GROMACS .gro file of C-alpha atoms in nm:
model
  307
    1MET     CA    1   0.000   0.000   0.000
    2GLY     CA    2   0.276   0.241   0.098
    3TYR     CA    3   0.470   0.148  -0.212
    4ARG     CA    4   0.177   0.226  -0.438
    5ILE     CA    5   0.132   0.564  -0.270
    6THR     CA    6   0.502   0.639  -0.309
    7GLY     CA    7   0.484   0.538  -0.672
    8GLY     CA    8   0.175   0.751  -0.725
    9LEU     CA    9   0.342   1.051  -0.570
   10PHE     CA   10   0.649   0.993  -0.782
   11TYR     CA   11   0.430   0.980  -1.095
   12VAL     CA   12   0.248   1.299  -0.995
   13PHE     CA   13   0.583   1.467  -0.927
   14LEU     CA   14   0.715   1.367  -1.267
   15LEU     CA   15   0.398   1.494  -1.437
   16PHE     CA   16   0.415   1.825  -1.250
   17PHE     CA   17   0.789   1.860  -1.330
   18SER     CA   18   0.722   1.786  -1.697
   19LEU     CA   19   0.443   2.043  -1.717
   20SER     CA   20   0.663   2.299  -1.543
   21LEU     CA   21   0.939   2.244  -1.796
   22GLN     CA   22   0.689   2.275  -2.080
   23ALA     CA   23   0.551   2.601  -1.939
   24GLN     CA   24   0.901   2.735  -1.887
   25THR     CA   25   0.990   2.646  -2.244
   26VAL     CA   26   0.685   2.832  -2.380
   27ASP     CA   27   0.777   3.137  -2.171
   28ASP     CA   28   1.135   3.124  -2.298
   29ILE     CA   29   1.020   3.095  -2.658
   30ASN     CA   30   0.783   3.391  -2.620
   31GLN     CA   31   1.057   3.600  -2.462
   32GLN     CA   32   1.295   3.514  -2.745
   33LYS     CA   33   1.033   3.613  -3.004
   34ILE     CA   34   0.973   3.945  -2.827
   35ASP     CA   35   1.344   4.024  -2.785
   36SER     CA   36   1.425   3.931  -3.143
   37ALA     CA   37   1.142   4.142  -3.290
   38ALA     CA   38   1.220   4.442  -3.069
   39ASN     CA   39   1.583   4.439  -3.185
   40LEU     CA   40   1.544   4.376  -3.558
   41SER     CA   41   1.789   4.590  -3.753
   42PHE     CA   42   1.688   4.860  -4.000
   43GLN     CA   43   1.871   4.673  -4.276
   44TYR     CA   44   1.688   4.347  -4.206
   45ILE     CA   45   1.344   4.508  -4.195
   46THR     CA   46   1.392   4.709  -4.515
   47THR     CA   47   1.557   4.420  -4.701
   48ASN     CA   48   1.307   4.153  -4.588
   49PRO     CA   49   0.986   4.347  -4.518
   50LYS     CA   50   0.742   4.059  -4.570
   51ASP     CA   51   0.929   3.815  -4.345
   52ALA     CA   52   0.987   4.090  -4.089
   53PHE     CA   53   0.616   4.179  -4.089
   54LEU     CA   54   0.508   3.826  -3.993
   55GLN     CA   55   0.770   3.807  -3.718
   56LEU     CA   56   0.681   4.150  -3.579
   57GLN     CA   57   0.307   4.094  -3.594
   58GLU     CA   58   0.331   3.774  -3.389
   59ALA     CA   59   0.571   3.925  -3.135
   60GLU     CA   60   0.353   4.236  -3.090
   61ARG     CA   61   0.053   4.019  -3.001
   62ILE     CA   62   0.260   3.827  -2.747
   63ALA     CA   63   0.402   4.144  -2.589
   64ASP     CA   64   0.054   4.296  -2.566
   65SER     CA   65  -0.089   3.983  -2.400
   66LEU     CA   66   0.193   3.988  -2.142
   67ASN     CA   67   0.166   4.365  -2.085
   68TYR     CA   68   0.532   4.418  -2.180
   69LYS     CA   69   0.478   4.782  -2.275
   70LYS     CA   70   0.838   4.885  -2.343
   71GLU     CA   71   0.902   4.587  -2.568
   72GLN     CA   72   0.565   4.633  -2.739
   73ALA     CA   73   0.648   4.996  -2.813
   74ALA     CA   74   0.979   4.894  -2.974
   75ILE     CA   75   0.809   4.624  -3.181
   76LEU     CA   76   0.537   4.867  -3.296
   77SER     CA   77   0.811   5.110  -3.401
   78ASN     CA   78   0.973   4.839  -3.613
   79LEU     CA   79   0.634   4.734  -3.745
   80SER     CA   80   0.568   5.092  -3.858
   81LEU     CA   81   0.895   5.096  -4.054
   82CYS     CA   82   0.806   4.761  -4.208
   83GLN     CA   83   0.457   4.879  -4.309
   84ASN     CA   84   0.609   5.184  -4.478
   85TYR     CA   85   0.830   4.964  -4.695
   86LEU     CA   86   0.529   4.750  -4.782
   87GLY     CA   87   0.342   5.061  -4.895
   88LYS     CA   88   0.084   5.042  -4.613
   89LEU     CA   89   0.106   5.405  -4.507
   90ASP     CA   90  -0.209   5.429  -4.294
   91GLU     CA   91  -0.114   5.119  -4.096
   92ALA     CA   92   0.241   5.253  -4.057
   93ALA     CA   93   0.115   5.579  -3.907
   94GLU     CA   94  -0.125   5.395  -3.675
   95ASP     CA   95   0.152   5.168  -3.543
   96ARG     CA   96   0.384   5.466  -3.495
   97ILE     CA   97   0.124   5.657  -3.290
   98LYS     CA   98   0.061   5.350  -3.071
   99SER     CA   99   0.435   5.321  -3.012
  100ILE     CA  100   0.471   5.690  -2.920
  101ARG     CA  101   0.182   5.674  -2.672
  102LEU     CA  102   0.339   5.376  -2.497
  103TYR     CA  103   0.676   5.552  -2.474
  104GLU     CA  104   0.512   5.866  -2.333
  105GLU     CA  105   0.320   5.658  -2.081
  106LEU     CA  106   0.650   5.503  -1.971
  107GLY     CA  107   0.826   5.842  -1.954
  108LEU     CA  108   1.076   5.742  -2.225
  109LEU     CA  109   1.096   6.083  -2.395
  110TYR     CA  110   1.402   6.006  -2.609
  111GLU     CA  111   1.216   5.720  -2.776
  112ALA     CA  112   0.899   5.931  -2.798
  113GLY     CA  113   1.095   6.213  -2.965
  114LYS     CA  114   1.234   5.968  -3.218
  115GLY     CA  115   0.882   5.843  -3.284
  116TYR     CA  116   0.742   6.191  -3.343
  117ALA     CA  117   1.025   6.275  -3.582
  118LEU     CA  118   0.965   5.955  -3.779
  119LEU     CA  119   0.589   6.010  -3.777
  120GLY     CA  120   0.640   6.357  -3.922
  121TRP     CA  121   0.865   6.218  -4.191
  122GLY     CA  122   0.616   5.945  -4.276
  123THR     CA  123   0.312   6.174  -4.296
  124ARG     CA  124   0.469   6.468  -4.481
  125LYS     CA  125   0.383   6.337  -4.829
  126ARG     CA  126   0.013   6.349  -4.755
  127ASN     CA  127   0.014   6.656  -4.531
  128LEU     CA  128   0.328   6.869  -4.532
  129GLN     CA  129   0.218   7.099  -4.252
  130ARG     CA  130   0.116   6.807  -4.032
  131GLY     CA  131   0.450   6.645  -4.102
  132GLU     CA  132   0.634   6.964  -4.001
  133TYR     CA  133   0.432   6.978  -3.677
  134PHE     CA  134   0.527   6.625  -3.573
  135MET     CA  135   0.891   6.674  -3.672
  136ASN     CA  136   0.916   6.994  -3.466
  137LYS     CA  137   0.768   6.809  -3.170
  138GLY     CA  138   1.027   6.537  -3.212
  139ILE     CA  139   1.318   6.782  -3.238
  140GLN     CA  140   1.200   6.967  -2.925
  141LEU     CA  141   1.223   6.643  -2.726
  142LEU     CA  142   1.549   6.531  -2.884
  143THR     CA  143   1.745   6.854  -2.828
  144ALA     CA  144   1.788   6.730  -2.471
  145TYR     CA  145   2.021   6.471  -2.630
  146PRO     CA  146   2.248   6.698  -2.840
  147ASN     CA  147   2.489   6.436  -2.980
  148SER     CA  148   2.234   6.162  -3.031
  149ILE     CA  149   2.187   5.980  -3.357
  150GLU     CA  150   1.814   6.039  -3.332
  151LEU     CA  151   1.855   6.418  -3.320
  152SER     CA  152   2.084   6.387  -3.620
  153ASN     CA  153   1.820   6.185  -3.806
  154ALA     CA  154   1.553   6.439  -3.714
  155TYR     CA  155   1.770   6.726  -3.846
  156ASN     CA  156   1.825   6.531  -4.166
  157ASN     CA  157   1.456   6.473  -4.223
  158TYR     CA  158   1.369   6.828  -4.126
  159GLY     CA  159   1.618   6.951  -4.382
  160MET     CA  160   1.441   6.745  -4.645
  161LEU     CA  161   1.107   6.887  -4.539
  162LYS     CA  162   1.252   7.238  -4.580
  163LEU     CA  163   1.367   7.129  -4.924
  164GLU     CA  164   1.012   7.032  -5.013
  165LEU     CA  165   0.904   7.376  -4.891
  166GLU     CA  166   1.168   7.521  -5.131
  167GLN     CA  167   1.361   7.675  -4.839
  168LEU     CA  168   1.699   7.563  -4.978
  169ASP     CA  169   1.929   7.750  -4.740
  170SER     CA  170   1.745   7.610  -4.438
  171ALA     CA  171   1.748   7.265  -4.595
  172ILE     CA  172   2.127   7.260  -4.637
  173LEU     CA  173   2.173   7.407  -4.288
  174PHE     CA  174   1.977   7.131  -4.115
  175ILE     CA  175   2.124   6.853  -4.328
  176ASN     CA  176   2.476   6.970  -4.241
  177LYS     CA  177   2.378   6.990  -3.871
  178SER     CA  178   2.284   6.626  -3.900
  179LEU     CA  179   2.599   6.534  -4.089
  180ASP     CA  180   2.820   6.693  -3.820
  181ILE     CA  181   2.663   6.474  -3.551
  182LYS     CA  182   2.689   6.162  -3.764
  183ILE     CA  183   3.054   6.219  -3.847
  184GLU     CA  184   3.119   6.273  -3.474
  185ASN     CA  185   2.947   5.943  -3.398
  186LYS     CA  186   3.104   5.759  -3.694
  187ASP     CA  187   2.755   5.663  -3.808
  188THR     CA  188   2.835   5.522  -4.152
  189LEU     CA  189   2.480   5.452  -4.265
  190GLY     CA  190   2.359   5.786  -4.131
  191ILE     CA  191   2.636   5.969  -4.318
  192ALA     CA  192   2.524   5.791  -4.635
  193TYR     CA  193   2.168   5.916  -4.597
  194SER     CA  194   2.290   6.270  -4.528
  195TYR     CA  195   2.486   6.257  -4.853
  196GLY     CA  196   2.166   6.154  -5.028
  197TYR     CA  197   1.982   6.449  -4.880
  198LEU     CA  198   2.258   6.691  -4.980
  199SER     CA  199   2.233   6.549  -5.330
  200ALA     CA  200   1.865   6.641  -5.338
  201ALA     CA  201   1.943   6.994  -5.220
  202TYR     CA  202   2.210   7.048  -5.486
  203GLN     CA  203   1.976   6.909  -5.748
  204GLU     CA  204   1.724   7.177  -5.656
  205LEU     CA  205   2.002   7.435  -5.691
  206GLY     CA  206   2.065   7.304  -6.043
  207ASN     CA  207   2.410   7.164  -5.958
  208LEU     CA  208   2.364   6.814  -6.104
  209ASP     CA  209   2.732   6.717  -6.098
  210ASP     CA  210   2.754   6.768  -5.721
  211ALA     CA  211   2.418   6.596  -5.679
  212ILE     CA  212   2.552   6.286  -5.857
  213ARG     CA  213   2.878   6.302  -5.661
  214TYR     CA  214   2.696   6.297  -5.326
  215LEU     CA  215   2.473   6.008  -5.437
  216ASN     CA  216   2.775   5.804  -5.543
  217ARG     CA  217   2.924   5.862  -5.196
  218SER     CA  218   2.595   5.755  -5.041
  219TYR     CA  219   2.576   5.440  -5.254
  220THR     CA  220   2.932   5.336  -5.164
  221LEU     CA  221   2.865   5.364  -4.790
  222LYS     CA  222   2.532   5.179  -4.815
  223GLU     CA  223   2.704   4.902  -5.007
  224GLN     CA  224   2.951   4.866  -4.720
  225MET     CA  225   2.656   4.833  -4.482
  226SER     CA  226   2.462   4.590  -4.708
  227ASP     CA  227   2.167   4.830  -4.721
  228SER     CA  228   2.020   4.691  -5.043
  229SER     CA  229   1.699   4.896  -5.031
  230GLY     CA  230   1.896   5.217  -4.982
  231MET     CA  231   2.133   5.122  -5.264
  232ALA     CA  232   1.836   5.064  -5.496
  233VAL     CA  233   1.693   5.408  -5.414
  234ASP     CA  234   2.030   5.574  -5.482
  235LEU     CA  235   2.059   5.401  -5.819
  236THR     CA  236   1.714   5.523  -5.919
  237ASN     CA  237   1.802   5.880  -5.823
  238ILE     CA  238   2.138   5.861  -6.001
  239ALA     CA  239   1.956   5.737  -6.312
  240ALA     CA  240   1.712   6.029  -6.295
  241LEU     CA  241   2.000   6.279  -6.269
  242TYR     CA  242   2.178   6.128  -6.569
  243GLN     CA  243   1.846   6.143  -6.751
  244MET     CA  244   1.834   6.518  -6.679
  245GLN     CA  245   2.182   6.543  -6.831
  246ASP     CA  246   2.064   6.350  -7.141
  247ASP     CA  247   2.314   6.071  -7.072
  248SER     CA  248   2.101   5.783  -7.200
  249ALA     CA  249   2.350   5.503  -7.143
  250LEU     CA  250   2.413   5.580  -6.776
  251ALA     CA  251   2.047   5.658  -6.707
  252ILE     CA  252   1.930   5.322  -6.845
  253LYS     CA  253   2.216   5.135  -6.677
  254ASN     CA  254   2.127   5.271  -6.333
  255TYR     CA  255   1.750   5.225  -6.373
  256LYS     CA  256   1.808   4.860  -6.464
  257ALA     CA  257   2.047   4.806  -6.173
  258SER     CA  258   1.797   4.960  -5.933
  259LEU     CA  259   1.513   4.750  -6.072
  260LYS     CA  260   1.715   4.432  -6.022
  261LEU     CA  261   1.794   4.520  -5.659
  262ALA     CA  262   1.438   4.633  -5.585
  263ARG     CA  263   1.298   4.304  -5.706
  264GLU     CA  264   1.556   4.104  -5.511
  265VAL     CA  265   1.455   4.270  -5.182
  266ASP     CA  266   1.084   4.283  -5.270
  267TYR     CA  267   1.073   4.663  -5.266
  268SER     CA  268   0.760   4.666  -5.481
  269GLU     CA  269   0.694   5.040  -5.485
  270LEU     CA  270   1.045   5.115  -5.614
  271ALA     CA  271   1.036   4.828  -5.863
  272GLU     CA  272   0.713   4.964  -6.013
  273HIS     CA  273   0.866   5.312  -6.030
  274ASN     CA  274   1.164   5.176  -6.224
  275TYR     CA  275   0.944   4.984  -6.467
  276ARG     CA  276   0.743   5.297  -6.537
  277SER     CA  277   1.056   5.513  -6.566
  278LEU     CA  278   1.220   5.280  -6.817
  279SER     CA  279   0.903   5.251  -7.023
  280ALA     CA  280   0.850   5.629  -7.025
  281TYR     CA  281   1.216   5.693  -7.104
  282PHE     CA  282   1.217   5.464  -7.408
  283GLU     CA  283   0.885   5.605  -7.526
  284SER     CA  284   1.019   5.961  -7.504
  285HIS     CA  285   1.311   5.852  -7.724
  286SER     CA  286   1.080   5.684  -7.978
  287ASN     CA  287   1.199   5.335  -7.888
  288LEU     CA  288   0.849   5.193  -7.876
  289ASP     CA  289   0.948   4.825  -7.869
  290SER     CA  290   1.153   4.870  -7.553
  291ALA     CA  291   0.885   5.094  -7.402
  292LEU     CA  292   0.621   4.827  -7.462
  293HIS     CA  293   0.853   4.558  -7.323
  294TYR     CA  294   0.891   4.735  -6.987
  295GLN     CA  295   0.525   4.826  -6.979
  296LYS     CA  296   0.432   4.458  -7.019
  297ASP     CA  297   0.687   4.358  -6.757
  298PHE     CA  298   0.540   4.612  -6.519
  299PHE     CA  299   0.184   4.484  -6.561
  300ALA     CA  300   0.300   4.124  -6.516
  301TYR     CA  301   0.496   4.215  -6.202
  302ASP     CA  302   0.206   4.416  -6.061
  303GLN     CA  303  -0.035   4.129  -6.121
  304ARG     CA  304   0.192   3.880  -5.946
  305ARG     CA  305   0.227   4.115  -5.651
  306ILE     CA  306  -0.150   4.158  -5.617
  307ASN     CA  307  -0.213   3.786  -5.639
   0.00000   0.00000   0.00000
């Protein structure tokens, strides 16, 4: 009788121990998913937006269910970036606002400032004044961190907004403010994006040679950092500048190179832009066969993407 009781207790103990291990394993797995999603790199998200989206979406649900607000805010921030690259602008803005509210609730004003600056940048295309409002709010919070990368990024984006407002002197001023911080911090990828912004400013000034020179510098640094999406954007912009200079060979070469990269990283919006640009370019030069070829390729690509 005593033996059977001892055996029964031993069995119950083993069952309880097994269930405890199983529960612990589930907790560990969830924590790993949260940590991984919260720390996804910019390069990974922008190069693999569809895979990143699935990973981030699952991790955000887990973090929300566990009330891990700080981690959830970081995941929502990454999810917003991912949605932007997938062309889902409304969803990107919604995720960014959720992230900011969580950071403000937690008193993490540096992260909130970064969020406002990014929200302003993301909304400027649809509402320039609204974008400027959010970016100013972000800069106000980030000036408490004078040598931070996030303040540098905010200056960069604010310079571009000033460029869109045709305030060229202010644009170059803020972009150079950003560049100074990034050089101080040896932020290679950030320096690359500042070069891209300076290129845009010099293009507006009509200095196409300097615009191309800055974009080539940007491309070289992004290549070092394996930022394929950024490289593809630079190639498209370089192509457009050569097109302005009536250099057909270099314009076509760079559009094609950008299209190849954009398709490889599933940057659909940029790929479609390149298809349209190549088709329009050939049509404008009376090369109707090539124009029709890229137009057909575009429709086929667009149909595959929709399906």
